[in-house]
PDB file of C-alpha atoms and ligand atoms in Angstrom:
ATOM      1  CA  MET J  11      -8.016  59.971  18.206  1.00 56.00           C
ATOM      2  CA  ARG J  12      -7.810  57.356  20.903  1.00 65.00           C
ATOM      3  CA  PHE J  13     -10.480  55.417  19.120  1.00 62.00           C
ATOM      4  CA  ILE J  14      -8.598  55.563  15.828  1.00 66.00           C
ATOM      5  CA  SER J  15      -5.351  54.434  17.405  1.00 72.00           C
ATOM      6  CA  ARG J  16      -7.195  51.534  19.115  1.00 72.00           C
ATOM      7  CA  LEU J  17      -8.760  50.664  15.748  1.00 65.00           C
ATOM      8  CA  ALA J  18      -5.420  50.760  14.087  1.00 69.00           C
ATOM      9  CA  PHE J  19      -4.055  48.421  16.870  1.00 64.00           C
ATOM     10  CA  TYR J  20      -6.871  45.995  16.315  1.00 66.00           C
ATOM     11  CA  LEU J  21      -6.546  46.053  12.601  1.00 67.00           C
ATOM     12  CA  SER J  22      -2.824  45.396  12.640  1.00 70.00           C
ATOM     13  CA  ALA J  23      -3.388  42.615  15.235  1.00 62.00           C
ATOM     14  CA  ILE J  24      -5.873  40.937  12.869  1.00 59.00           C
ATOM     15  CA  ALA J  25      -3.544  41.390   9.887  1.00 62.00           C
ATOM     16  CA  PHE J  26      -0.586  39.874  11.954  1.00 55.00           C
ATOM     17  CA  PHE J  27      -2.785  36.753  13.046  1.00 58.00           C
ATOM     18  CA  SER J  28      -4.170  36.333   9.455  1.00 64.00           C
ATOM     19  CA  ILE J  29      -0.558  36.290   8.119  1.00 55.00           C
ATOM     20  CA  ILE J  30       0.386  33.741  10.849  1.00 55.00           C
ATOM     21  CA  SER J  31      -2.570  31.479  10.116  1.00 64.00           C
ATOM     22  CA  PHE J  32      -2.085  31.798   6.349  1.00 57.00           C
ATOM     23  CA  ALA J  33       1.538  30.748   6.844  1.00 63.00           C
ATOM     24  CA  GLN J  34       0.394  27.761   9.055  1.00 64.00           C
ATOM     25  CA  GLN J  35      -2.239  26.849   6.417  1.00 68.00           C
ATOM     26  CA  ASN J  36       0.474  27.060   3.763  1.00 70.00           C
ATOM     27  CA  ASP J  37       2.738  24.733   5.976  1.00 75.00           C
ATOM     28  CA  VAL J  38      -0.146  22.193   6.183  1.00 79.00           C
ATOM     29  CA  ASP J  39      -0.781  22.303   2.508  1.00 84.00           C
ATOM     30  CA  LYS J  40       2.764  21.561   1.794  1.00 92.00           C
ATOM     31  CA  LEU J  41       3.353  18.725   4.142  1.00 97.00           C
ATOM     32  CA  PRO J  42       5.117  15.788   2.416  1.00 98.00           C
ATOM     33  CA  VAL J  43       3.159  12.494   2.217  1.00 98.00           C
ATOM     34  CA  ASN J  44       6.432  10.475   2.715  1.00 98.00           C
ATOM     35  CA  TYR J  45       6.707   9.606   6.404  1.00 98.00           C
ATOM     36  CA  GLU J  46      10.515   9.774   6.296  1.00 98.00           C
ATOM     37  CA  GLU J  47      10.501  13.294   4.935  1.00 98.00           C
ATOM     38  CA  LEU J  48       8.513  14.861   7.821  1.00 98.00           C
ATOM     39  CA  THR J  49      10.005  16.661  10.757  1.00 98.00           C
ATOM     40  CA  SER J  50       8.830  15.608  14.160  1.00 98.00           C
ATOM     41  CA  PRO J  51       6.693  18.852  14.674  1.00 98.00           C
ATOM     42  CA  ASP J  52       5.302  18.461  11.118  1.00 98.00           C
ATOM     43  CA  PHE J  53       4.459  14.802  11.842  1.00 98.00           C
ATOM     44  CA  ILE J  54       1.832  15.937  14.370  1.00 98.00           C
ATOM     45  CA  LYS J  55       0.189  18.065  11.730  1.00 98.00           C
ATOM     46  CA  ALA J  56       0.321  15.277   9.178  1.00 98.00           C
ATOM     47  CA  VAL J  57      -1.356  12.857  11.561  1.00 98.00           C
ATOM     48  CA  GLU J  58      -4.214  15.364  11.910  1.00 98.00           C
ATOM     49  CA  LYS J  59      -4.318  16.193   8.246  1.00 98.00           C
ATOM     50  CA  SER J  60      -4.406  12.422   7.387  1.00 98.00           C
ATOM     51  CA  ASN J  61      -7.204  11.728  10.018  1.00 98.00           C
ATOM     52  CA  GLY J  62      -4.773   9.340  11.640  1.00 98.00           C
ATOM     53  CA  THR J  63      -4.285   7.243   8.389  1.00 98.00           C
ATOM     54  CA  CYS J  64      -1.163   5.751   6.928  1.00 98.00           C
ATOM     55  CA  ILE J  65      -0.607   3.514   3.965  1.00 99.00           C
ATOM     56  CA  ILE J  66       2.039   0.865   4.234  1.00 99.00           C
ATOM     57  CA  PRO J  67       3.067  -0.001   0.520  1.00 98.00           C
ATOM     58  CA  PHE J  68       4.021  -3.662   0.831  1.00 98.00           C
ATOM     59  CA  GLY J  69       6.442  -5.122  -1.680  1.00 98.00           C
ATOM     60  CA  ILE J  70       9.306  -7.644  -1.740  1.00 98.00           C
ATOM     61  CA  LEU J  71      12.719  -8.195  -2.984  1.00 98.00           C
ATOM     62  CA  GLU J  72      12.538 -11.034  -5.683  1.00 98.00           C
ATOM     63  CA  LYS J  73      13.444 -11.864  -9.295  1.00 98.00           C
ATOM     64  CA  HIS J  74      11.142 -10.274 -11.850  1.00 98.00           C
ATOM     65  CA  GLY J  75      12.056 -12.098 -15.119  1.00 98.00           C
ATOM     66  CA  PRO J  76      15.404 -11.136 -16.647  1.00 98.00           C
ATOM     67  CA  HIS J  77      14.506  -7.489 -17.279  1.00 98.00           C
ATOM     68  CA  LEU J  78      12.747  -5.825 -14.276  1.00 98.00           C
ATOM     69  CA  PRO J  79      14.294  -4.863 -11.074  1.00 98.00           C
ATOM     70  CA  LEU J  80      14.169  -6.941  -7.860  1.00 98.00           C
ATOM     71  CA  GLY J  81      12.069  -4.304  -6.106  1.00 98.00           C
ATOM     72  CA  THR J  82       9.441  -4.056  -8.902  1.00 98.00           C
ATOM     73  CA  ASP J  83       6.436  -4.785  -6.535  1.00 98.00           C
ATOM     74  CA  LEU J  84       7.645  -2.314  -3.956  1.00 98.00           C
ATOM     75  CA  LEU J  85       8.408   0.352  -6.562  1.00 98.00           C
ATOM     76  CA  ASP J  86       4.871  -0.169  -8.036  1.00 98.00           C
ATOM     77  CA  ALA J  87       3.103  -0.116  -4.743  1.00 98.00           C
ATOM     78  CA  ARG J  88       4.896   2.940  -3.519  1.00 98.00           C
ATOM     79  CA  GLU J  89       4.431   4.970  -6.802  1.00 98.00           C
ATOM     80  CA  LYS J  90       0.652   4.384  -6.769  1.00 98.00           C
ATOM     81  CA  SER J  91       0.412   5.102  -2.989  1.00 98.00           C
ATOM     82  CA  ILE J  92       2.452   8.310  -3.154  1.00 98.00           C
ATOM     83  CA  ARG J  93       0.487   9.639  -6.086  1.00 98.00           C
ATOM     84  CA  ALA J  94      -2.874   8.744  -4.463  1.00 98.00           C
ATOM     85  CA  ALA J  95      -1.796  10.290  -1.118  1.00 98.00           C
ATOM     86  CA  GLN J  96      -0.867  13.466  -2.934  1.00 98.00           C
ATOM     87  CA  ASN J  97      -4.430  13.564  -4.322  1.00 98.00           C
ATOM     88  CA  GLU J  98      -5.947  12.864  -0.890  1.00 98.00           C
ATOM     89  CA  TYR J  99      -3.636  13.363   2.008  1.00 98.00           C
ATOM     90  CA  VAL J 100      -2.454  10.390   3.989  1.00 98.00           C
ATOM     91  CA  LEU J 101       0.912   9.293   5.270  1.00 98.00           C
ATOM     92  CA  VAL J 102       2.982   6.825   3.236  1.00 99.00           C
ATOM     93  CA  PHE J 103       5.338   4.507   5.215  1.00 98.00           C
ATOM     94  CA  PRO J 104       8.959   4.004   3.963  1.00 98.00           C
ATOM     95  CA  GLN J 105      10.153   1.021   1.888  1.00 97.00           C
ATOM     96  CA  TYR J 106       8.493  -2.121   3.287  1.00 98.00           C
ATOM     97  CA  TYR J 107       9.728  -5.417   1.836  1.00 98.00           C
ATOM     98  CA  PHE J 108       9.380  -7.900   4.706  1.00 98.00           C
ATOM     99  CA  GLY J 109       7.037 -10.244   3.221  1.00 98.00           C
ATOM    100  CA  GLN J 110       6.485 -13.899   2.120  1.00 98.00           C
ATOM    101  CA  ILE J 111       8.741 -15.111  -0.751  1.00 98.00           C
ATOM    102  CA  TYR J 112      10.170 -18.519   0.009  1.00 98.00           C
ATOM    103  CA  GLU J 113       9.161 -19.767  -3.384  1.00 98.00           C
ATOM    104  CA  ALA J 114      11.978 -17.436  -4.867  1.00 98.00           C
ATOM    105  CA  LYS J 115      14.836 -18.518  -2.616  1.00 98.00           C
ATOM    106  CA  HIS J 116      16.522 -20.329  -5.391  1.00 98.00           C
ATOM    107  CA  GLN J 117      16.881 -17.040  -7.432  1.00 98.00           C
ATOM    108  CA  PRO J 118      19.685 -14.471  -6.858  1.00 98.00           C
ATOM    109  CA  GLY J 119      18.659 -11.355  -5.044  1.00 98.00           C
ATOM    110  CA  THR J 120      15.767 -12.659  -3.053  1.00 98.00           C
ATOM    111  CA  ILE J 121      15.410 -11.716   0.571  1.00 98.00           C
ATOM    112  CA  ALA J 122      13.212 -14.260   2.367  1.00 98.00           C
ATOM    113  CA  TYR J 123      12.834 -13.509   6.035  1.00 98.00           C
ATOM    114  CA  SER J 124      11.579 -16.198   8.375  1.00 98.00           C
ATOM    115  CA  SER J 125       7.787 -16.396   9.048  1.00 98.00           C
ATOM    116  CA  ASP J 126       7.992 -15.180  12.725  1.00 98.00           C
ATOM    117  CA  ILE J 127      10.164 -12.180  11.714  1.00 98.00           C
ATOM    118  CA  ILE J 128       7.715 -11.062   9.004  1.00 98.00           C
ATOM    119  CA  TRP J 129       4.813 -11.391  11.425  1.00 98.00           C
ATOM    120  CA  LYS J 130       6.403  -9.554  14.335  1.00 98.00           C
ATOM    121  CA  MET J 131       7.799  -6.930  11.981  1.00 98.00           C
ATOM    122  CA  LEU J 132       4.313  -6.055  10.712  1.00 98.00           C
ATOM    123  CA  GLN J 133       2.709  -6.293  13.964  1.00 98.00           C
ATOM    124  CA  GLU J 134       5.258  -3.975  15.788  1.00 98.00           C
ATOM    125  CA  THR J 135       5.195  -1.601  12.828  1.00 98.00           C
ATOM    126  CA  CYS J 136       1.410  -1.307  13.214  1.00 98.00           C
ATOM    127  CA  ASP J 137       1.700  -1.045  17.044  1.00 98.00           C
ATOM    128  CA  GLU J 138       4.342   1.702  16.646  1.00 98.00           C
ATOM    129  CA  LEU J 139       2.191   3.634  14.108  1.00 98.00           C
ATOM    130  CA  SER J 140      -0.697   3.387  16.644  1.00 98.00           C
ATOM    131  CA  ARG J 141       1.457   4.722  19.450  1.00 98.00           C
ATOM    132  CA  ASN J 142       2.111   7.678  17.224  1.00 98.00           C
ATOM    133  CA  GLY J 143      -1.478   8.446  16.628  1.00 98.00           C
ATOM    134  CA  ILE J 144      -2.162   6.477  13.424  1.00 98.00           C
ATOM    135  CA  LYS J 145      -5.357   4.458  13.934  1.00 98.00           C
ATOM    136  CA  LYS J 146      -6.176   3.509  10.353  1.00 98.00           C
ATOM    137  CA  ILE J 147      -3.436   1.419   8.622  1.00 98.00           C
ATOM    138  CA  ILE J 148      -3.959   0.601   4.988  1.00 98.00           C
ATOM    139  CA  ILE J 149      -1.861  -2.048   3.413  1.00 98.00           C
ATOM    140  CA  VAL J 150      -1.357  -1.649  -0.359  1.00 98.00           C
ATOM    141  CA  ASN J 151       0.220  -4.843  -1.477  1.00 98.00           C
ATOM    142  CA  GLY J 152       2.302  -5.023  -4.693  1.00 98.00           C
ATOM    143  CA  HIS J 153       3.342  -8.730  -4.302  1.00 98.00           C
ATOM    144  CA  GLY J 154       0.948 -11.632  -4.988  1.00 97.00           C
ATOM    145  CA  GLY J 155       2.962 -13.843  -2.720  1.00 97.00           C
ATOM    146  CA  ASN J 156       2.020 -11.700   0.280  1.00 98.00           C
ATOM    147  CA  ASN J 157      -1.804 -12.022  -0.177  1.00 98.00           C
ATOM    148  CA  ASN J 158      -2.420 -15.048   2.067  1.00 98.00           C
ATOM    149  CA  PHE J 159      -0.139 -13.743   4.771  1.00 98.00           C
ATOM    150  CA  ILE J 160      -1.684 -10.140   4.870  1.00 98.00           C
ATOM    151  CA  LYS J 161      -5.239 -11.557   4.901  1.00 98.00           C
ATOM    152  CA  TYR J 162      -4.351 -13.780   7.804  1.00 98.00           C
ATOM    153  CA  PHE J 163      -2.707 -10.990   9.454  1.00 98.00           C
ATOM    154  CA  CYS J 164      -5.775  -8.817   9.184  1.00 98.00           C
ATOM    155  CA  GLN J 165      -7.891 -11.652  10.655  1.00 98.00           C
ATOM    156  CA  ALA J 166      -5.452 -12.144  13.531  1.00 98.00           C
ATOM    157  CA  GLN J 167      -5.941  -8.471  14.535  1.00 98.00           C
ATOM    158  CA  LEU J 168      -9.067  -9.698  16.332  1.00 98.00           C
ATOM    159  CA  GLU J 169      -7.017 -11.926  18.614  1.00 98.00           C
ATOM    160  CA  LYS J 170      -6.406  -9.168  21.108  1.00 97.00           C
ATOM    161  CA  ARG J 171      -7.864  -5.746  21.679  1.00 97.00           C
ATOM    162  CA  LYS J 172      -6.405  -3.082  19.572  1.00 97.00           C
ATOM    163  CA  ASP J 173      -7.082   0.654  19.285  1.00 97.00           C
ATOM    164  CA  TYR J 174      -6.327   0.591  15.543  1.00 98.00           C
ATOM    165  CA  VAL J 175      -7.591  -1.150  12.519  1.00 98.00           C
ATOM    166  CA  VAL J 176      -5.512  -2.880   9.735  1.00 98.00           C
ATOM    167  CA  ILE J 177      -7.167  -2.634   6.360  1.00 98.00           C
ATOM    168  CA  MET J 178      -5.949  -4.566   3.276  1.00 98.00           C
ATOM    169  CA  TYR J 179      -6.692  -2.654   0.080  1.00 98.00           C
ATOM    170  CA  THR J 180      -8.418  -5.251  -2.163  1.00 97.00           C
ATOM    171  CA  PRO J 181      -9.516  -3.358  -5.344  1.00 96.00           C
ATOM    172  CA  VAL J 182     -11.798  -4.891  -7.972  1.00 92.00           C
ATOM    173  CA  GLY J 183     -10.543  -3.528 -11.271  1.00 86.00           C
ATOM    174  CA  ASN J 184     -12.627  -0.940 -13.096  1.00 90.00           C
ATOM    175  CA  PRO J 185     -14.525  -3.026 -15.911  1.00 94.00           C
ATOM    176  CA  GLU J 186     -14.233  -0.197 -18.381  1.00 94.00           C
ATOM    177  CA  VAL J 187     -10.591   0.104 -17.930  1.00 94.00           C
ATOM    178  CA  GLN J 188     -10.129  -3.664 -17.978  1.00 93.00           C
ATOM    179  CA  LYS J 189     -11.835  -3.695 -21.462  1.00 95.00           C
ATOM    180  CA  GLU J 190      -9.252  -0.985 -22.658  1.00 95.00           C
ATOM    181  CA  ILE J 191      -6.344  -3.000 -21.216  1.00 95.00           C
ATOM    182  CA  LEU J 192      -7.514  -6.166 -22.934  1.00 94.00           C
ATOM    183  CA  LYS J 193      -7.702  -4.257 -26.322  1.00 95.00           C
ATOM    184  CA  LEU J 194      -4.152  -2.974 -25.903  1.00 95.00           C
ATOM    185  CA  ARG J 195      -2.615  -6.170 -24.514  1.00 95.00           C
ATOM    186  CA  LYS J 196      -0.885  -8.395 -27.106  1.00 96.00           C
ATOM    187  CA  THR J 197      -0.105 -11.412 -24.916  1.00 96.00           C
ATOM    188  CA  VAL J 198      -2.699 -13.798 -23.592  1.00 93.00           C
ATOM    189  CA  ASP J 199      -0.762 -15.358 -20.593  1.00 92.00           C
ATOM    190  CA  ASP J 200       0.405 -12.259 -18.694  1.00 95.00           C
ATOM    191  CA  ASP J 201       1.478 -12.415 -15.000  1.00 95.00           C
ATOM    192  CA  HIS J 202       4.672 -11.987 -13.188  1.00 97.00           C
ATOM    193  CA  ALA J 203       7.044  -9.655 -15.003  1.00 98.00           C
ATOM    194  CA  GLY J 204       4.817 -10.201 -18.161  1.00 98.00           C
ATOM    195  CA  GLU J 205       3.432  -7.490 -20.486  1.00 98.00           C
ATOM    196  CA  THR J 206       1.296  -5.632 -17.991  1.00 97.00           C
ATOM    197  CA  GLU J 207       3.763  -5.489 -15.045  1.00 98.00           C
ATOM    198  CA  THR J 208       6.602  -4.444 -17.454  1.00 98.00           C
ATOM    199  CA  SER J 209       4.314  -1.723 -18.868  1.00 98.00           C
ATOM    200  CA  SER J 210       3.528  -0.542 -15.375  1.00 98.00           C
ATOM    201  CA  ILE J 211       7.106   0.044 -14.577  1.00 98.00           C
ATOM    202  CA  LEU J 212       7.674   1.628 -17.967  1.00 98.00           C
ATOM    203  CA  ALA J 213       5.064   4.306 -16.943  1.00 98.00           C
ATOM    204  CA  PHE J 214       7.184   5.752 -14.195  1.00 98.00           C
ATOM    205  CA  ARG J 215      10.645   4.112 -14.186  1.00 98.00           C
ATOM    206  CA  PRO J 216      11.502   3.398 -17.773  1.00 98.00           C
ATOM    207  CA  ASP J 217      15.244   3.653 -16.905  1.00 98.00           C
ATOM    208  CA  LEU J 218      14.749   0.440 -14.807  1.00 98.00           C
ATOM    209  CA  VAL J 219      13.325  -1.677 -17.575  1.00 98.00           C
ATOM    210  CA  LYS J 220      15.835  -3.710 -19.764  1.00 98.00           C
ATOM    211  CA  LEU J 221      13.402  -4.318 -22.665  1.00 98.00           C
ATOM    212  CA  ASP J 222      16.169  -5.912 -24.750  1.00 98.00           C
ATOM    213  CA  LYS J 223      16.566  -8.702 -22.102  1.00 98.00           C
ATOM    214  CA  THR J 224      12.800  -9.723 -22.028  1.00 98.00           C
ATOM    215  CA  SER J 225      13.349 -12.706 -24.404  1.00 97.00           C
ATOM    216  CA  THR J 226      16.737 -13.910 -22.913  1.00 98.00           C
ATOM    217  CA  GLN J 227      14.717 -16.249 -20.628  1.00 97.00           C
ATOM    218  CA  SER J 228      11.415 -18.195 -20.977  1.00 96.00           C
ATOM    219  CA  GLY J 229       8.292 -17.025 -19.180  1.00 97.00           C
ATOM    220  CA  GLU J 230       6.109 -19.940 -20.223  1.00 96.00           C
ATOM    221  CA  ASP J 231       4.205 -22.110 -17.823  1.00 97.00           C
ATOM    222  CA  LYS J 232       6.246 -25.387 -17.244  1.00 97.00           C
ATOM    223  CA  LYS J 233       3.174 -27.318 -16.200  1.00 97.00           C
ATOM    224  CA  GLN J 234       5.187 -29.645 -13.970  1.00 97.00           C
ATOM    225  CA  LEU J 235       2.091 -30.657 -11.972  1.00 97.00           C
ATOM    226  CA  ASP J 236      -0.225 -30.839 -14.936  1.00 96.00           C
ATOM    227  CA  GLY J 237      -3.299 -32.939 -14.377  1.00 97.00           C
ATOM    228  CA  LEU J 238      -3.273 -32.574 -10.597  1.00 97.00           C
ATOM    229  CA  HIS J 239      -6.311 -30.587  -9.645  1.00 95.00           C
ATOM    230  CA  ASP J 240      -8.112 -29.318  -6.492  1.00 96.00           C
ATOM    231  CA  PHE J 241      -4.918 -28.717  -4.357  1.00 96.00           C
ATOM    232  CA  PHE J 242      -2.806 -26.091  -2.884  1.00 96.00           C
ATOM    233  CA  ALA J 243       0.835 -26.593  -1.977  1.00 97.00           C
ATOM    234  CA  GLY J 244       3.487 -24.113  -1.480  1.00 96.00           C
ATOM    235  CA  ILE J 245       5.486 -25.596  -4.503  1.00 97.00           C
ATOM    236  CA  TRP J 246       2.668 -24.623  -6.917  1.00 97.00           C
ATOM    237  CA  TRP J 247       4.380 -21.551  -8.231  1.00 97.00           C
ATOM    238  CA  TYR J 248       7.766 -23.228  -8.735  1.00 97.00           C
ATOM    239  CA  ALA J 249       6.020 -26.122 -10.565  1.00 98.00           C
ATOM    240  CA  LYS J 250       4.672 -23.502 -13.102  1.00 97.00           C
ATOM    241  CA  PHE J 251       7.298 -20.735 -13.175  1.00 97.00           C
ATOM    242  CA  PRO J 252      10.634 -21.720 -11.738  1.00 97.00           C
ATOM    243  CA  ASN J 253      12.232 -18.875 -13.701  1.00 96.00           C
ATOM    244  CA  HIS J 254      10.045 -16.255 -11.822  1.00 97.00           C
ATOM    245  CA  TYR J 255       8.773 -15.056 -15.141  1.00 98.00           C
ATOM    246  CA  ALA J 256       5.273 -15.678 -16.183  1.00 98.00           C
ATOM    247  CA  GLY J 257       4.387 -14.274 -19.694  1.00 97.00           C
ATOM    248  CA  ASP J 258       6.252 -12.155 -21.978  1.00 97.00           C
ATOM    249  CA  GLY J 259       7.429  -8.631 -21.206  1.00 98.00           C
ATOM    250  CA  SER J 260       8.607  -7.737 -24.726  1.00 97.00           C
ATOM    251  CA  PRO J 261       5.400  -6.108 -26.055  1.00 97.00           C
ATOM    252  CA  ALA J 262       5.190  -3.781 -22.946  1.00 98.00           C
ATOM    253  CA  ASN J 263       4.672  -0.096 -23.688  1.00 97.00           C
ATOM    254  CA  LYS J 264       4.126   3.125 -21.877  1.00 97.00           C
ATOM    255  CA  THR J 265       0.505   3.630 -23.250  1.00 97.00           C
ATOM    256  CA  LEU J 266      -0.657   0.443 -21.442  1.00 97.00           C
ATOM    257  CA  GLY J 267       1.450   1.358 -18.346  1.00 98.00           C
ATOM    258  CA  ASP J 268      -0.043   4.942 -18.000  1.00 98.00           C
ATOM    259  CA  LEU J 269      -3.535   3.500 -18.368  1.00 97.00           C
ATOM    260  CA  ILE J 270      -3.035   1.141 -15.703  1.00 97.00           C
ATOM    261  CA  LEU J 271      -1.139   3.493 -13.391  1.00 97.00           C
ATOM    262  CA  ASN J 272      -3.716   6.392 -13.614  1.00 97.00           C
ATOM    263  CA  SER J 273      -6.647   4.144 -13.255  1.00 97.00           C
ATOM    264  CA  ASP J 274      -5.012   2.478 -10.126  1.00 97.00           C
ATOM    265  CA  VAL J 275      -4.224   5.879  -8.574  1.00 98.00           C
ATOM    266  CA  ASP J 276      -7.841   7.088  -9.210  1.00 97.00           C
ATOM    267  CA  GLN J 277      -9.212   3.980  -7.600  1.00 97.00           C
ATOM    268  CA  LEU J 278      -6.780   4.204  -4.663  1.00 98.00           C
ATOM    269  CA  THR J 279      -7.515   7.928  -4.246  1.00 98.00           C
ATOM    270  CA  LYS J 280     -11.258   7.117  -3.861  1.00 98.00           C
ATOM    271  CA  PHE J 281     -10.557   4.443  -1.419  1.00 98.00           C
ATOM    272  CA  ILE J 282      -8.359   6.649   0.830  1.00 98.00           C
ATOM    273  CA  LYS J 283     -11.092   9.225   0.838  1.00 98.00           C
ATOM    274  CA  SER J 284     -13.709   6.836   1.959  1.00 98.00           C
ATOM    275  CA  ILE J 285     -11.445   5.337   4.637  1.00 98.00           C
ATOM    276  CA  LYS J 286     -10.495   8.698   6.047  1.00 97.00           C
ATOM    277  CA  LYS J 287     -14.135   9.562   6.886  1.00 95.00           C
ATOM    278  CA  GLU J 288     -15.052   5.972   7.852  1.00 95.00           C
ATOM    279  CA  ASN J 289     -15.410   5.353  11.557  1.00 95.00           C
ATOM    280  CA  ARG J 290     -17.445   2.062  11.485  1.00 98.00           C
ATOM    281  CA  LEU J 291     -14.380  -0.187  11.247  1.00 97.00           C
ATOM    282  CA  ILE J 292     -12.995   1.062  14.479  1.00 97.00           C
ATOM    283  CA  ASP J 293     -16.359   1.294  16.232  1.00 98.00           C
ATOM    284  CA  LEU J 294     -17.387  -2.253  15.200  1.00 98.00           C
ATOM    285  CA  GLN J 295     -13.993  -3.591  16.256  1.00 98.00           C
ATOM    286  CA  ASN J 296     -14.449  -1.861  19.667  1.00 98.00           C
ATOM    287  CA  LYS J 297     -18.044  -3.322  20.112  1.00 97.00           C
ATOM    288  CA  PHE J 298     -16.638  -6.741  19.178  1.00 97.00           C
ATOM    289  CA  PHE J 299     -13.854  -6.589  21.784  1.00 97.00           C
ATOM    290  CA  ASP J 300     -16.352  -5.518  24.414  1.00 96.00           C
ATOM    291  CA  GLU J 301     -18.564  -8.486  23.624  1.00 96.00           C
ATOM    292  CA  ALA J 302     -15.599 -10.838  23.323  1.00 96.00           C
ATOM    293  CA  ASP J 303     -14.348  -9.863  26.699  1.00 95.00           C
ATOM    294  CA  GLU J 304     -17.652 -11.093  28.270  1.00 93.00           C
ATOM    295  CA  PRO J 305     -19.316 -13.409  25.830  1.00 92.00           C
ATOM    296  CA  LEU J 306     -21.759 -14.832  28.409  1.00 90.00           C
ATOM    297  CA  LYS J 307     -23.118 -11.338  29.164  1.00 86.00           C
ATOM    298  CA  THR J 308     -23.564 -10.764  25.532  1.00 73.00           C
ATOM    299  CA  LYS J 309     -25.524 -14.064  25.137  1.00 67.00           C
ATOM    300  CA  VAL J 310     -27.994 -13.153  28.005  1.00 62.00           C
ATOM    301  CA  LYS J 311     -29.094  -9.959  26.170  1.00 60.00           C
TER     302      LYS J 311
HETATM  303 ZN1   ZN Y   8       5.639  -8.390  -9.310  1.00 55.71          ZN
END
């Protein structure tokens, strides 16, 4: 009898702890990917579940032709990041639009912060993420005008020892999907707010696309520096597309947008998986800092 009551006690204890651990597992399964939606206690679980990995979807506020919203690049980068993070858990940082966009200052709605502010903002955001246990920071950039800034920022992370790594996501398009995109695309010149970008927004926020306005302004290349080769100057974009419209958004369609969105999400999901289990970036960075602290010692070896 005593044995049976002890057995009953153990069985009910096991059942009790199984229910608790099931509930805890359920909590972890349901953690939101959006940083701003987590509670502080859940944030601790999210850092663990993400293996200390957070995406900063990086956009900008600038004109996108006469028909797309100012936040197009941010909306796009965030949509892809959130969908990919739901496939493979990582944290997704809130709206981040503190980037390089001087070339659009003449267009209404542009927010162009000074260069020292955008640098400090990004560095301190990374420092603060690290202080909170995030050691792998992935930048998913949606704005072409940020590319040079982000790459230099990543290079400059070697200036001083850090206990985290900043990784710019630089995907090479899937060649099979590229072929399909080319088959579907109707325009040849297709860039800023053109057929592809307009289709991408149509795929997930059709309510924000004013397709009837696509032809109210010109998206053609003005070629104001035609004949000048082998140069780079900040004014290059203005010389070509002062309207902040490059191409023609009118043939945009959801089929093309879905193809691009799904392919981008697949590719980003695979990338997140690889980064979550990757330790070499941080290990090599640490080794580099050790050697950089005492370069003469390194040379003797
Ligand atoms: Zn854009």
